[in-house]
Coordinates of C-alpha atoms and ligand atoms in Angstrom, one line a residue:
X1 CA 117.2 107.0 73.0
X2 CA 115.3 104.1 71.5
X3 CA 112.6 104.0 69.3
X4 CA 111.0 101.9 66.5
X5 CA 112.7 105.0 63.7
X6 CA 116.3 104.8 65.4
X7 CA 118.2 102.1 62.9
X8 CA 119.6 99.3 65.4
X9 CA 123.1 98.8 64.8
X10 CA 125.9 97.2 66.6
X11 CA 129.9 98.5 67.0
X12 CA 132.4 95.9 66.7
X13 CA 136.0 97.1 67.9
X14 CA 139.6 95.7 68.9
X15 CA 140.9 98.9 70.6
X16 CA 140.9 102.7 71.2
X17 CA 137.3 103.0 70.2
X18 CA 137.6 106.6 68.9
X19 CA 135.3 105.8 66.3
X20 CA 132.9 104.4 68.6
X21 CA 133.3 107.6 70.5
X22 CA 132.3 109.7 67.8
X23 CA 129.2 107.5 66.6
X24 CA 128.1 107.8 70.2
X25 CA 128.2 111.4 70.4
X26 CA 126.3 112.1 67.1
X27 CA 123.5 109.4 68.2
X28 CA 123.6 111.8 71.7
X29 CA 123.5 114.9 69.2
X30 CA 120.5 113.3 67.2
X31 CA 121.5 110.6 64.4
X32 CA 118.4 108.6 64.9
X33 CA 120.7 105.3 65.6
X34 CA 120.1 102.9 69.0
X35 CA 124.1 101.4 69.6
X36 CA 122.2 98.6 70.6
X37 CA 126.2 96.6 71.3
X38 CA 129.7 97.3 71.5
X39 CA 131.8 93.8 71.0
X40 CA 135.1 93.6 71.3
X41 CA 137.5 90.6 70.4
X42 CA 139.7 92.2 72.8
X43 CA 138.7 92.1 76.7
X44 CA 140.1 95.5 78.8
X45 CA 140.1 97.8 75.4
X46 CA 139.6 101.5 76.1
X47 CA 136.9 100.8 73.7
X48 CA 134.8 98.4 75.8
X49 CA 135.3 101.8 78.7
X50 CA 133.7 104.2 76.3
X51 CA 130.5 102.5 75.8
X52 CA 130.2 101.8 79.2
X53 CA 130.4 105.2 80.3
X54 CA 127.8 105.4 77.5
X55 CA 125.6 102.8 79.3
X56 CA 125.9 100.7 76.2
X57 CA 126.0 96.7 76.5
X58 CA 128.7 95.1 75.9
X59 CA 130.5 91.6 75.2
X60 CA 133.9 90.6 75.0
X61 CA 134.6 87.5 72.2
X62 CA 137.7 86.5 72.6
X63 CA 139.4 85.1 69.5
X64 CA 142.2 83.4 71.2
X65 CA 139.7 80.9 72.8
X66 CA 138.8 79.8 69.3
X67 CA 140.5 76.8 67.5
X68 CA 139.8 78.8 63.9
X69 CA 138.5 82.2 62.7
X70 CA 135.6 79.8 61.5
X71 CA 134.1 79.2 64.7
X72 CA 135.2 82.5 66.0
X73 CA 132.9 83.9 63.1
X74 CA 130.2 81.7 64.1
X75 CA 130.0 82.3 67.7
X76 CA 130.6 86.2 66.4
X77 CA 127.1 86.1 64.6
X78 CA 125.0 84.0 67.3
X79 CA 126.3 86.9 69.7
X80 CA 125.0 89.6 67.3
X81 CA 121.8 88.0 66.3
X82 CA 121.0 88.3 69.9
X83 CA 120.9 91.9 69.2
X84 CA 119.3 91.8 66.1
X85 CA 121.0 94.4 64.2
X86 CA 120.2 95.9 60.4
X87 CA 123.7 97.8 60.3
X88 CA 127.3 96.2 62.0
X89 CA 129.5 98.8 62.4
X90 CA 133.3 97.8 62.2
X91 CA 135.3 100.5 63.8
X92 CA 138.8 99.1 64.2
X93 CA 137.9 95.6 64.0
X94 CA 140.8 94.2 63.5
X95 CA 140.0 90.6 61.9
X96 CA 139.4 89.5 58.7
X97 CA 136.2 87.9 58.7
X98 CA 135.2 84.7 57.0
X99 CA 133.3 85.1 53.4
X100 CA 130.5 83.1 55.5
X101 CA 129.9 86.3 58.1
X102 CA 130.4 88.7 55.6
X103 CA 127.6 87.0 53.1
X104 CA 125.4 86.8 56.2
X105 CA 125.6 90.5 56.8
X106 CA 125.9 91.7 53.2
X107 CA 124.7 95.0 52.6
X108 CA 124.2 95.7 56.3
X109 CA 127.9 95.6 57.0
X110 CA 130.4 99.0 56.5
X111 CA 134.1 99.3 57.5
X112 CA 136.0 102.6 57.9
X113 CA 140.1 102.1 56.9
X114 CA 142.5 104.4 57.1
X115 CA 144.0 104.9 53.5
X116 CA 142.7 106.6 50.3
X117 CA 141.0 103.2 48.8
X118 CA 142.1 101.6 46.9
X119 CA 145.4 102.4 47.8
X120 CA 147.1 100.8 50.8
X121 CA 144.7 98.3 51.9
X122 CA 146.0 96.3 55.0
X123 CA 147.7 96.9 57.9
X124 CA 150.3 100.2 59.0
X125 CA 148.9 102.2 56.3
X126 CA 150.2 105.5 57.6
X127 CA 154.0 104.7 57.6
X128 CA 153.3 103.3 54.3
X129 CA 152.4 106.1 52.9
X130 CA 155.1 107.7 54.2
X131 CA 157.5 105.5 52.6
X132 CA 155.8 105.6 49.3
X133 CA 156.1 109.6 49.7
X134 CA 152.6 110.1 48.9
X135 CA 151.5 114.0 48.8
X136 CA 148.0 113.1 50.7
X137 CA 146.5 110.6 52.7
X138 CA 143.0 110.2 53.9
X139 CA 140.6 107.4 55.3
X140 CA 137.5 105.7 53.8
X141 CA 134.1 104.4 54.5
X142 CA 133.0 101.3 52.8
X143 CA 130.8 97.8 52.8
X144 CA 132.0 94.8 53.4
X145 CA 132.6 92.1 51.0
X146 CA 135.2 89.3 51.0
X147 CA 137.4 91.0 49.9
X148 CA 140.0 92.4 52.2
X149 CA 139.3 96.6 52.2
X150 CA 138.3 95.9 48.8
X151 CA 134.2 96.5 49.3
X152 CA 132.3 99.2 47.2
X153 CA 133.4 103.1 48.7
X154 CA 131.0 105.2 50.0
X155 CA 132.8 108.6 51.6
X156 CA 136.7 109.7 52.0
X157 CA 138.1 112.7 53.1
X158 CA 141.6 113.3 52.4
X159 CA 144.3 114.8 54.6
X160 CA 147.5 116.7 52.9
X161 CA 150.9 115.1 53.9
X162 CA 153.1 118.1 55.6
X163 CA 157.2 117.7 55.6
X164 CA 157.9 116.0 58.6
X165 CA 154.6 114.5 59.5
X166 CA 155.6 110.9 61.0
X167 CA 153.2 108.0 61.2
X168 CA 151.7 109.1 64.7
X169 CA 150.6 112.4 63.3
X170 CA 149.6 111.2 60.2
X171 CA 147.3 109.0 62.3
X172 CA 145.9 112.1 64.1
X173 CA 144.6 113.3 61.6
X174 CA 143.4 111.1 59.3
X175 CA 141.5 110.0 62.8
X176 CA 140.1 113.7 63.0
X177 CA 138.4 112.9 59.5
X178 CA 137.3 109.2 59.9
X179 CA 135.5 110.7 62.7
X180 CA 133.6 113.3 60.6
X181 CA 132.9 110.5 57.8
X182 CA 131.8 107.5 59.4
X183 CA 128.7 108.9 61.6
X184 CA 127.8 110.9 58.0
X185 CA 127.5 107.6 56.4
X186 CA 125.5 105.8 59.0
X187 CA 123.2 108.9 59.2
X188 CA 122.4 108.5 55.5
X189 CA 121.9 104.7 56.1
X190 CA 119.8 105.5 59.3
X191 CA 117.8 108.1 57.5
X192 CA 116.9 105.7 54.1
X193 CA 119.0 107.3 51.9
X194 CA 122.0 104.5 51.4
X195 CA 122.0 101.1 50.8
X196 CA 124.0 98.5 48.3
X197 CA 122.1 97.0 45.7
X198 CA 123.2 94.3 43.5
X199 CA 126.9 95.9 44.7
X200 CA 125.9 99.1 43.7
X201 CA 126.2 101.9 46.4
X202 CA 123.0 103.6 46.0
X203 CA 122.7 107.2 47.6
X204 CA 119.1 108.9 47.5
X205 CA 118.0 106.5 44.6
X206 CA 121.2 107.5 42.4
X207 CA 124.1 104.6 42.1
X208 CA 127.5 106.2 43.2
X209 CA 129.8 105.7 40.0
X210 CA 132.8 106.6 42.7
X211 CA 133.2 107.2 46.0
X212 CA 132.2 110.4 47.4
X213 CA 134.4 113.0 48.7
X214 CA 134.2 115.0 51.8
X215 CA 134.9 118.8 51.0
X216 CA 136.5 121.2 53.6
X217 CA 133.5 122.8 54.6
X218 CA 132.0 119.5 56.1
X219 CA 130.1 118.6 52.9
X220 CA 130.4 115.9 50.4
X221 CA 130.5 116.2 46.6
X222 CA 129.0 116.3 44.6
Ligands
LIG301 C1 141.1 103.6 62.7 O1 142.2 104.2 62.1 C2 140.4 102.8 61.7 O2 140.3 103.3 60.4 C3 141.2 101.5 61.7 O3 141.5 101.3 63.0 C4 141.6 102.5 63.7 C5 140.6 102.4 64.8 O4 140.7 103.5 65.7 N1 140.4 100.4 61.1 P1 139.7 103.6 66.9 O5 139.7 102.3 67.7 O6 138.3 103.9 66.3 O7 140.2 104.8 67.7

């Protein structure tokens, strides 16, 4: 499992941990990634039970024993610099993190959100949609920057909105794709090929002038 070519990252969730479960599976299938931490703000989240079965460490920070998301975000980062990670890995995460975290882990910091960015950032995206009566919806992979679901895009795939698809099964499926598109992105961060220079998503040396697009068949365009 470990090794000095496997890119050490660490998974920060709040719940389900479906996206955990899916980076876990592709670094059992191959994607040269070491989990080296699953933290969760959250104790008791099926999350926390999914990298245990994995035999992945893991640490519970709870926010509500923090006066202010300040020192939440500090003790956040002593926790993962114990780990020593060169990607964080938000995968339902849900806190907004101070612009002093996210500066420390700038570039080395991605977030998957369940909307077609930049439409409907925040929270209840899905019955959102629904009201607006959008014709697709879709989930995207991006880095972190201060601003709220705002950071450069990297990969979306896009799910078409059926009559009579409620929130739950929007969810579903939109859930089915962020778990294609989030372990393809950290692959191509594992493997070399993506980082974010001067706030520029850089793919295989070329700077992404929009975010890519995940095609039926698996693959993204272009
Ligand atoms: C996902 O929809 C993700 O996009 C959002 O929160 C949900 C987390 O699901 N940020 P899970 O915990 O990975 O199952």
């Amino acid at each position: 499992m470990n090794g000095p070519d496997r890119l050490p990252l660490v998974v920060l969730i709040s719940g389900s941990g479906s996206n955990l479960q899916a980076l876990i599976d592709q670094v059992a299938a191959g994607l040269p990634a070491e989990i080296r931490a699953v933290v969760s703000n959250r104790p008791g989240v099926r999350g926390l039970e999914r990298a245990q079965a994995a035999g992945i460490t893991t640490r519970v920070l709870d926010h509500q024993a923090f006066p202010d998301r300040e020192s939440y975000d500090i003790a956040l980062a002593t926790v993962l610099e114990d780990f020593q990670p060169q990607l964080v890995v938000l995968a339902g995460f849900m806190r907004i993190l101070s612009p002093a975290f996210v500066q420390r882990f700038r570039g080395r910091m991605l977030n998957i959100h369940p909307s077609l960015l930049p439409k409907f950032r925040g929270l209840h995206t899905h019955q959102r949609v629904l009201d607006a009566g959008e014709r697709e919806h879709g989930a995207s992979v991006h880095y972190v920057t201060e601003e709220l679901d705002g950071g450069p895009l990297i990969l979306q795939a896009s799910v078409p909105i059926e009559p009579g698809d409620d929130a739950e099964q929007l969810a579903a499926k939109v859930l089915a794709k962020e778990h294609i598109i989030y372990p393809k992105v950290i692959r191509w961060v594992a493997e070399g090929r993506l980082t974010l220079q001067n706030g520029n998503v850089i793919l295989d040396g070329n700077p992404l002038d929009g975010p890519l697009i995940l095609k039926n068949n698996g693959n993204p365009l272009p």
